[in-house]
GROMACS .gro file of C-alpha atoms in nm:
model
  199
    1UNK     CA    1   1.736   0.866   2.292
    2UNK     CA    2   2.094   0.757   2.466
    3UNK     CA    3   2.266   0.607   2.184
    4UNK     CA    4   2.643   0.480   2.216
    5UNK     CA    5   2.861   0.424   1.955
    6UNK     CA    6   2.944   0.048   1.886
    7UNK     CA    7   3.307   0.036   1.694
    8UNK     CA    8   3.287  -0.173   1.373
    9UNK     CA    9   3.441  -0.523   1.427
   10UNK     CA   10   3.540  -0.753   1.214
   11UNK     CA   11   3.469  -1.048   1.447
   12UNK     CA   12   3.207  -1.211   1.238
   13UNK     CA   13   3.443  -1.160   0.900
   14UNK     CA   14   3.586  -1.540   0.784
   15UNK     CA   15   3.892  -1.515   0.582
   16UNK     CA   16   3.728  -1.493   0.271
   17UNK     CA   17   3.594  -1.174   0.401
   18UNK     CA   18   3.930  -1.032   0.470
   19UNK     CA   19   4.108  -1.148   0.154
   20UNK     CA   20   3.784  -1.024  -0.090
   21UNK     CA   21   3.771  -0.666   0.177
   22UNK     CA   22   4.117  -0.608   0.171
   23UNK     CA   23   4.181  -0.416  -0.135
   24UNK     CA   24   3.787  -0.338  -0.264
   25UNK     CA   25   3.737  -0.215  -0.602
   26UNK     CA   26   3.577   0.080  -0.481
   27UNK     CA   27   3.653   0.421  -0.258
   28UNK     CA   28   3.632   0.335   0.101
   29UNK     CA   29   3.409   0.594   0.266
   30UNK     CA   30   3.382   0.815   0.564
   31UNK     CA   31   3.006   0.744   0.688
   32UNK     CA   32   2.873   1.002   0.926
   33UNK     CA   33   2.865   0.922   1.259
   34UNK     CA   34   2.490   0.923   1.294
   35UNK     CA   35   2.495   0.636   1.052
   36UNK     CA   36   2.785   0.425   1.213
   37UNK     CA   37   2.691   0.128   1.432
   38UNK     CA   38   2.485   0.228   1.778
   39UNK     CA   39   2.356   0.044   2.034
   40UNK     CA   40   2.024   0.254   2.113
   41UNK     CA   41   1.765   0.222   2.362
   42UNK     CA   42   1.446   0.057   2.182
   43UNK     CA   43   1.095   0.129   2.317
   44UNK     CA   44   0.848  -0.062   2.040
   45UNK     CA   45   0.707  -0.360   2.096
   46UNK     CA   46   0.913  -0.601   1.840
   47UNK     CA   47   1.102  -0.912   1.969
   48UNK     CA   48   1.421  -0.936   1.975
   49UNK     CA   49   1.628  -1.118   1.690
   50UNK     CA   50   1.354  -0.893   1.453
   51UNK     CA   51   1.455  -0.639   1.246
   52UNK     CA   52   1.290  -0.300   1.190
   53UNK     CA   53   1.371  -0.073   0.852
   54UNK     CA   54   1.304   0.298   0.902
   55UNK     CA   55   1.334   0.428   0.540
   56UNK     CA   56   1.244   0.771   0.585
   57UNK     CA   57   1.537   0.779   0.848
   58UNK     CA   58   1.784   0.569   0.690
   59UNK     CA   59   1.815   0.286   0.975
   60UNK     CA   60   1.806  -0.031   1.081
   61UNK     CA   61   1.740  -0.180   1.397
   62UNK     CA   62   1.825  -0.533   1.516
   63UNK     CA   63   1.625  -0.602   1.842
   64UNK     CA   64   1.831  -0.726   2.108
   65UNK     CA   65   1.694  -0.788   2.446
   66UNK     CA   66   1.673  -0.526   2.733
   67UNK     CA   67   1.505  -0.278   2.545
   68UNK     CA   68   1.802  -0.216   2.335
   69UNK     CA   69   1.863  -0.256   1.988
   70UNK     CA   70   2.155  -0.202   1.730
   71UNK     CA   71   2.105   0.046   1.524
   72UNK     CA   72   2.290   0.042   1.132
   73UNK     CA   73   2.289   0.324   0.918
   74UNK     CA   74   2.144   0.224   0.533
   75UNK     CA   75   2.126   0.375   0.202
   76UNK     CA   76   1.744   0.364   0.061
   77UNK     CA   77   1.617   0.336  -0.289
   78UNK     CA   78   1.305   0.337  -0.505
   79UNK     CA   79   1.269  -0.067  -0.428
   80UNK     CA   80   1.251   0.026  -0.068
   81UNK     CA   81   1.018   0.296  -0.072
   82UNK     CA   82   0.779   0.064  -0.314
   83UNK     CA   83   0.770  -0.184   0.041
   84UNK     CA   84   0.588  -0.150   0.352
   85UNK     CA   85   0.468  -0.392   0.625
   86UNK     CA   86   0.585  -0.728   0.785
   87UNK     CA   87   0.802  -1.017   0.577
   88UNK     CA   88   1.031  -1.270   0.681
   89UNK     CA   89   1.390  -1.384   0.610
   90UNK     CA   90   1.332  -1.636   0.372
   91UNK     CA   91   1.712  -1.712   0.231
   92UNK     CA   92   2.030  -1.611   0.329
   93UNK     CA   93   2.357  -1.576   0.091
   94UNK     CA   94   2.696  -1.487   0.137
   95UNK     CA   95   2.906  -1.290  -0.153
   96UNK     CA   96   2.533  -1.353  -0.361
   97UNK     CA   97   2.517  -1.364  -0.766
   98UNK     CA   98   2.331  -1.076  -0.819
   99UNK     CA   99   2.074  -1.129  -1.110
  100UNK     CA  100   1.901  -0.780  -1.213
  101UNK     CA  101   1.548  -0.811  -1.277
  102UNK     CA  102   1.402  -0.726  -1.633
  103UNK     CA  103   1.328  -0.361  -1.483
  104UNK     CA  104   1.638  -0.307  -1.411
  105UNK     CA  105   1.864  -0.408  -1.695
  106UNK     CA  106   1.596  -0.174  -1.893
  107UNK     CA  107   1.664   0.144  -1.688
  108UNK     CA  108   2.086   0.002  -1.677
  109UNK     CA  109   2.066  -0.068  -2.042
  110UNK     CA  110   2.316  -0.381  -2.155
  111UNK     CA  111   2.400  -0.536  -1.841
  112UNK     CA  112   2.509  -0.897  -1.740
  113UNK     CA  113   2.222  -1.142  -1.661
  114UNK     CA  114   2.424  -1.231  -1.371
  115UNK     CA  115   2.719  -1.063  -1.201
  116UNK     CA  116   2.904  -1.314  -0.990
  117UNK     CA  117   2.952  -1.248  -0.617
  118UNK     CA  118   3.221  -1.061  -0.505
  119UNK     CA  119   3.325  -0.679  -0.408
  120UNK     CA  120   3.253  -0.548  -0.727
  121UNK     CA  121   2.921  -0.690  -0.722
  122UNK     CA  122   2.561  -0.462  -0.599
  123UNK     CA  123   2.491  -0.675  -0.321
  124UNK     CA  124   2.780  -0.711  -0.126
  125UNK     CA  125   2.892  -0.915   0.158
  126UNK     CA  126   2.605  -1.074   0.171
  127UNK     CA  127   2.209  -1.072   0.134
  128UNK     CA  128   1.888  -1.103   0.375
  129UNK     CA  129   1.594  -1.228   0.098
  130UNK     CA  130   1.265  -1.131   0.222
  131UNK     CA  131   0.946  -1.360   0.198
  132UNK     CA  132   0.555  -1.278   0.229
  133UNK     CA  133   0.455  -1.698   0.300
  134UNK     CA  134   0.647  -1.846   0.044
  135UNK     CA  135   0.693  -1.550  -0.231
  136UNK     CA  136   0.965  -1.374  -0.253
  137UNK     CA  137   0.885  -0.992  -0.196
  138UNK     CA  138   1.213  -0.935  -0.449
  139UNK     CA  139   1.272  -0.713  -0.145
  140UNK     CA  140   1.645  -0.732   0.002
  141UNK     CA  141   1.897  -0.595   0.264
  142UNK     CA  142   2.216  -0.640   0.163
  143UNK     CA  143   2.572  -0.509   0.133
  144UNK     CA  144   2.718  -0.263  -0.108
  145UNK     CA  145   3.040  -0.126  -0.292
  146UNK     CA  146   2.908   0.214  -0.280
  147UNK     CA  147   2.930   0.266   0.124
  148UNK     CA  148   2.958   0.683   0.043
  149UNK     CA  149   2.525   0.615   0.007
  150UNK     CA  150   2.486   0.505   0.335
  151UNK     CA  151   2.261   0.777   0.499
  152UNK     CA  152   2.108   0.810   0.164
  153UNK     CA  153   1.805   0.789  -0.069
  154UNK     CA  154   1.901   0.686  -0.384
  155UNK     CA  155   1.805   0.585  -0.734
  156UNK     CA  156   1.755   0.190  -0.723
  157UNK     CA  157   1.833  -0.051  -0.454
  158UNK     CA  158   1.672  -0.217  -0.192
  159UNK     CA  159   1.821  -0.157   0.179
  160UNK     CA  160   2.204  -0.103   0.157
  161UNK     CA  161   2.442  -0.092   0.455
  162UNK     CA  162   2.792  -0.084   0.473
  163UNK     CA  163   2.945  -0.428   0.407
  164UNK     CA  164   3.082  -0.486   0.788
  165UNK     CA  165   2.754  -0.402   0.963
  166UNK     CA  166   2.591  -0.683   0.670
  167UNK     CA  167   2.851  -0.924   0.786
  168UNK     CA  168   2.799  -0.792   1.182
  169UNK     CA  169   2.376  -0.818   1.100
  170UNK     CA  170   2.424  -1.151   0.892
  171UNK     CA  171   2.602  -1.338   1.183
  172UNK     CA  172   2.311  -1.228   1.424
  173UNK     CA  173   1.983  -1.285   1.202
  174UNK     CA  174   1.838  -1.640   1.202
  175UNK     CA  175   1.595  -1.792   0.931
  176UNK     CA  176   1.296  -1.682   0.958
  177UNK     CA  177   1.346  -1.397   1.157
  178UNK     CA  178   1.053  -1.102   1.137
  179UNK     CA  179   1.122  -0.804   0.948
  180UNK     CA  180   0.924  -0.490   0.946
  181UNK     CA  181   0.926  -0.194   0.703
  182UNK     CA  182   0.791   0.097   0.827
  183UNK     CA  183   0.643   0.310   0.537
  184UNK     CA  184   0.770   0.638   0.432
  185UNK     CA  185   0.681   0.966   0.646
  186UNK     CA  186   0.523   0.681   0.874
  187UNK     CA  187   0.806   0.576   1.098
  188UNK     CA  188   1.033   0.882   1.244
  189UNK     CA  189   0.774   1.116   1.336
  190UNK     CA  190   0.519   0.884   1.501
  191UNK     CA  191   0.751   0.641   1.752
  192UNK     CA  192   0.952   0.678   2.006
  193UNK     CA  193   1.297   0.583   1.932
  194UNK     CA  194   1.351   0.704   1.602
  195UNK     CA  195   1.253   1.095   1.733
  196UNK     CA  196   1.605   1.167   1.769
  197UNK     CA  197   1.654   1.009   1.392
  198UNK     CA  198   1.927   1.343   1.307
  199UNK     CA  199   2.153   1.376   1.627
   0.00000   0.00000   0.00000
Protein backbone atom coordinates (compact mmCIF):
# COMPACT_ATOMS: atom_id res chain seq x y z
CA UNK A 1 0.00 0.00 0.00
CA UNK A 2 1.86 3.51 -1.10
CA UNK A 3 0.99 5.67 1.68
CA UNK A 4 2.43 9.37 1.95
CA UNK A 5 2.60 11.29 4.81
CA UNK A 6 0.12 14.31 4.92
CA UNK A 7 1.68 17.08 7.53
CA UNK A 8 -0.90 18.13 10.15
CA UNK A 9 -2.41 21.59 9.29
CA UNK A 10 -4.12 23.74 11.10
CA UNK A 11 -6.06 25.19 8.15
CA UNK A 12 -9.47 24.15 9.27
CA UNK A 13 -8.62 25.47 13.11
CA UNK A 14 -10.90 28.96 13.80
CA UNK A 15 -9.43 31.05 16.45
CA UNK A 16 -11.16 29.53 19.11
CA UNK A 17 -9.24 26.51 18.19
CA UNK A 18 -5.95 28.19 18.53
CA UNK A 19 -6.63 30.16 21.72
CA UNK A 20 -8.38 26.78 23.59
CA UNK A 21 -5.05 24.49 21.70
CA UNK A 22 -2.53 26.76 22.61
CA UNK A 23 -1.60 25.88 26.05
CA UNK A 24 -3.79 22.31 26.58
CA UNK A 25 -4.15 20.99 29.94
CA UNK A 26 -2.59 17.92 29.01
CA UNK A 27 1.04 16.40 27.70
CA UNK A 28 1.31 16.95 24.05
CA UNK A 29 2.34 13.65 22.49
CA UNK A 30 4.67 12.15 20.00
CA UNK A 31 2.21 9.79 17.87
CA UNK A 32 4.00 7.22 15.79
CA UNK A 33 4.31 7.82 12.44
CA UNK A 34 2.14 4.96 11.30
CA UNK A 35 -0.65 6.74 13.07
CA UNK A 36 0.01 10.38 11.74
CA UNK A 37 -2.13 11.67 8.87
CA UNK A 38 -1.65 9.61 5.31
CA UNK A 39 -3.06 9.91 2.22
CA UNK A 40 -3.30 6.06 1.16
CA UNK A 41 -4.40 4.39 -1.85
CA UNK A 42 -8.07 2.95 -1.14
CA UNK A 43 -9.29 -0.15 -3.05
CA UNK A 44 -12.99 -0.92 -1.30
CA UNK A 45 -15.90 -0.06 -2.72
CA UNK A 46 -17.17 2.96 -0.28
CA UNK A 47 -17.95 6.46 -1.71
CA UNK A 48 -16.17 9.05 -1.13
CA UNK A 49 -17.08 11.69 1.70
CA UNK A 50 -17.76 8.04 3.81
CA UNK A 51 -15.86 7.08 6.50
CA UNK A 52 -14.50 3.62 7.33
CA UNK A 53 -13.30 2.63 11.18
CA UNK A 54 -10.82 -0.26 11.27
CA UNK A 55 -10.71 -1.01 15.05
CA UNK A 56 -8.59 -3.89 15.09
CA UNK A 57 -6.00 -1.59 13.22
CA UNK A 58 -6.50 1.59 14.87
CA UNK A 59 -7.60 3.76 11.66
CA UNK A 60 -9.69 5.79 10.01
CA UNK A 61 -10.29 6.38 6.55
CA UNK A 62 -12.05 9.35 4.93
CA UNK A 63 -12.84 8.40 1.24
CA UNK A 64 -11.74 10.89 -1.10
CA UNK A 65 -12.06 10.39 -4.75
CA UNK A 66 -9.43 8.67 -7.04
CA UNK A 67 -9.16 5.70 -5.13
CA UNK A 68 -7.49 7.48 -2.36
CA UNK A 69 -8.41 8.06 1.02
CA UNK A 70 -6.97 9.83 4.22
CA UNK A 71 -6.04 7.77 6.57
CA UNK A 72 -6.06 9.03 10.71
CA UNK A 73 -4.59 7.12 13.30
CA UNK A 74 -7.32 6.49 16.48
CA UNK A 75 -7.26 5.23 19.90
CA UNK A 76 -10.07 2.32 20.40
CA UNK A 77 -12.05 1.38 23.43
CA UNK A 78 -14.56 -1.10 24.81
CA UNK A 79 -17.55 1.25 23.22
CA UNK A 80 -15.93 0.67 19.91
CA UNK A 81 -15.37 -2.84 19.97
CA UNK A 82 -19.23 -3.28 21.32
CA UNK A 83 -20.10 -1.60 17.43
CA UNK A 84 -20.07 -3.08 14.11
CA UNK A 85 -21.81 -2.31 10.78
CA UNK A 86 -23.13 0.81 8.85
CA UNK A 87 -24.54 4.24 10.76
CA UNK A 88 -24.73 7.66 9.77
CA UNK A 89 -23.59 11.11 11.01
CA UNK A 90 -26.49 12.19 12.68
CA UNK A 91 -25.15 15.51 14.70
CA UNK A 92 -22.19 17.34 14.65
CA UNK A 93 -20.62 19.51 17.70
CA UNK A 94 -17.77 21.55 18.17
CA UNK A 95 -15.87 21.76 21.77
CA UNK A 96 -19.20 19.22 22.84
CA UNK A 97 -20.53 19.00 26.66
CA UNK A 98 -19.69 15.70 27.32
CA UNK A 99 -22.48 13.95 29.44
CA UNK A 100 -21.24 10.34 30.72
CA UNK A 101 -23.80 7.82 30.51
CA UNK A 102 -25.08 6.00 33.77
CA UNK A 103 -22.39 3.14 32.88
CA UNK A 104 -19.90 5.20 32.96
CA UNK A 105 -20.09 7.45 35.97
CA UNK A 106 -20.55 3.82 37.74
CA UNK A 107 -17.20 2.37 36.54
CA UNK A 108 -15.65 6.51 37.07
CA UNK A 109 -17.34 6.65 40.39
CA UNK A 110 -18.46 10.53 41.41
CA UNK A 111 -18.20 12.30 38.29
CA UNK A 112 -19.92 15.50 36.86
CA UNK A 113 -23.25 14.93 35.02
CA UNK A 114 -21.85 17.17 32.50
CA UNK A 115 -18.33 18.41 31.83
CA UNK A 116 -18.46 21.53 29.74
CA UNK A 117 -16.60 21.64 26.40
CA UNK A 118 -13.27 22.54 26.27
CA UNK A 119 -9.52 20.91 26.30
CA UNK A 120 -9.91 19.38 29.45
CA UNK A 121 -12.96 17.76 28.41
CA UNK A 122 -13.11 13.60 26.89
CA UNK A 123 -14.32 14.55 23.67
CA UNK A 124 -12.27 17.08 22.36
CA UNK A 125 -12.28 19.37 19.49
CA UNK A 126 -15.17 18.21 18.44
CA UNK A 127 -17.66 15.15 17.94
CA UNK A 128 -19.15 13.01 14.88
CA UNK A 129 -22.66 11.44 16.65
CA UNK A 130 -23.59 8.36 14.94
CA UNK A 131 -27.29 7.38 14.04
CA UNK A 132 -28.98 3.88 13.05
CA UNK A 133 -32.49 5.86 11.34
CA UNK A 134 -33.15 8.16 13.93
CA UNK A 135 -31.47 6.49 17.23
CA UNK A 136 -28.57 7.42 18.36
CA UNK A 137 -26.06 4.38 18.38
CA UNK A 138 -24.37 6.40 21.63
CA UNK A 139 -21.50 5.56 19.27
CA UNK A 140 -18.95 8.60 18.64
CA UNK A 141 -15.66 9.76 16.94
CA UNK A 142 -14.34 12.44 18.51
CA UNK A 143 -11.29 14.30 19.82
CA UNK A 144 -9.27 13.73 22.92
CA UNK A 145 -6.83 15.22 25.64
CA UNK A 146 -5.09 12.03 25.90
CA UNK A 147 -3.40 12.05 22.18
CA UNK A 148 -0.38 9.54 23.82
CA UNK A 149 -3.62 6.65 23.09
CA UNK A 150 -3.73 7.20 19.65
CA UNK A 151 -2.61 3.80 18.13
CA UNK A 152 -4.26 2.28 21.06
CA UNK A 153 -6.92 0.00 22.59
CA UNK A 154 -8.01 1.26 25.62
CA UNK A 155 -10.34 1.02 28.56
CA UNK A 156 -13.54 3.19 27.59
CA UNK A 157 -14.08 5.45 24.72
CA UNK A 158 -15.53 5.40 21.54
CA UNK A 159 -13.12 6.31 18.43
CA UNK A 160 -10.45 8.88 19.58
CA UNK A 161 -8.08 10.76 17.27
CA UNK A 162 -5.84 13.39 17.86
CA UNK A 163 -7.64 16.75 18.16
CA UNK A 164 -6.14 18.33 14.70
CA UNK A 165 -7.01 15.36 12.48
CA UNK A 166 -10.92 15.80 14.38
CA UNK A 167 -10.80 19.39 13.38
CA UNK A 168 -9.00 18.31 9.73
CA UNK A 169 -12.00 15.22 9.54
CA UNK A 170 -14.78 17.63 11.00
CA UNK A 171 -14.24 20.32 8.24
CA UNK A 172 -14.50 17.50 5.52
CA UNK A 173 -17.55 15.26 6.82
CA UNK A 174 -21.06 16.44 5.83
CA UNK A 175 -24.44 15.44 7.60
CA UNK A 176 -25.37 12.46 6.90
CA UNK A 177 -22.38 11.09 5.65
CA UNK A 178 -22.04 6.95 5.78
CA UNK A 179 -19.96 5.47 8.31
CA UNK A 180 -18.83 1.94 8.50
CA UNK A 181 -17.34 -0.06 11.41
CA UNK A 182 -15.64 -2.91 10.49
CA UNK A 183 -15.79 -5.54 13.35
CA UNK A 184 -12.89 -6.72 15.27
CA UNK A 185 -10.39 -9.42 13.66
CA UNK A 186 -12.81 -8.69 10.58
CA UNK A 187 -11.23 -5.76 8.86
CA UNK A 188 -7.16 -5.93 8.54
CA UNK A 189 -6.74 -9.37 7.54
CA UNK A 190 -9.53 -9.76 4.96
CA UNK A 191 -9.20 -6.32 2.60
CA UNK A 192 -6.98 -4.91 0.67
CA UNK A 193 -5.80 -1.69 1.94
CA UNK A 194 -5.52 -2.21 5.45
CA UNK A 195 -2.84 -5.41 4.74
CA UNK A 196 -0.07 -3.17 5.30
CA UNK A 197 -2.02 -1.94 8.71
CA UNK A 198 1.86 -2.04 10.76
CA UNK A 199 4.40 -0.39 8.25
Amino acid sequence: MQATLSPSTDANMTPRDRQLLAHPPYAQASIPQQFQRHIVDYTRKEQPGSILVDTDARYLYYVLPDGKAIRYGVAVGEEAMAFSGVATVGRMAEWPDWVPTREIQERLGPYPSRVAGGPANPLGARALYLYQGNKDTLYRIHGTNQPEYIGQAISSGCIRMANADVIDLFGRVKPGATVVVLPPAAGTASVGPFSARRG
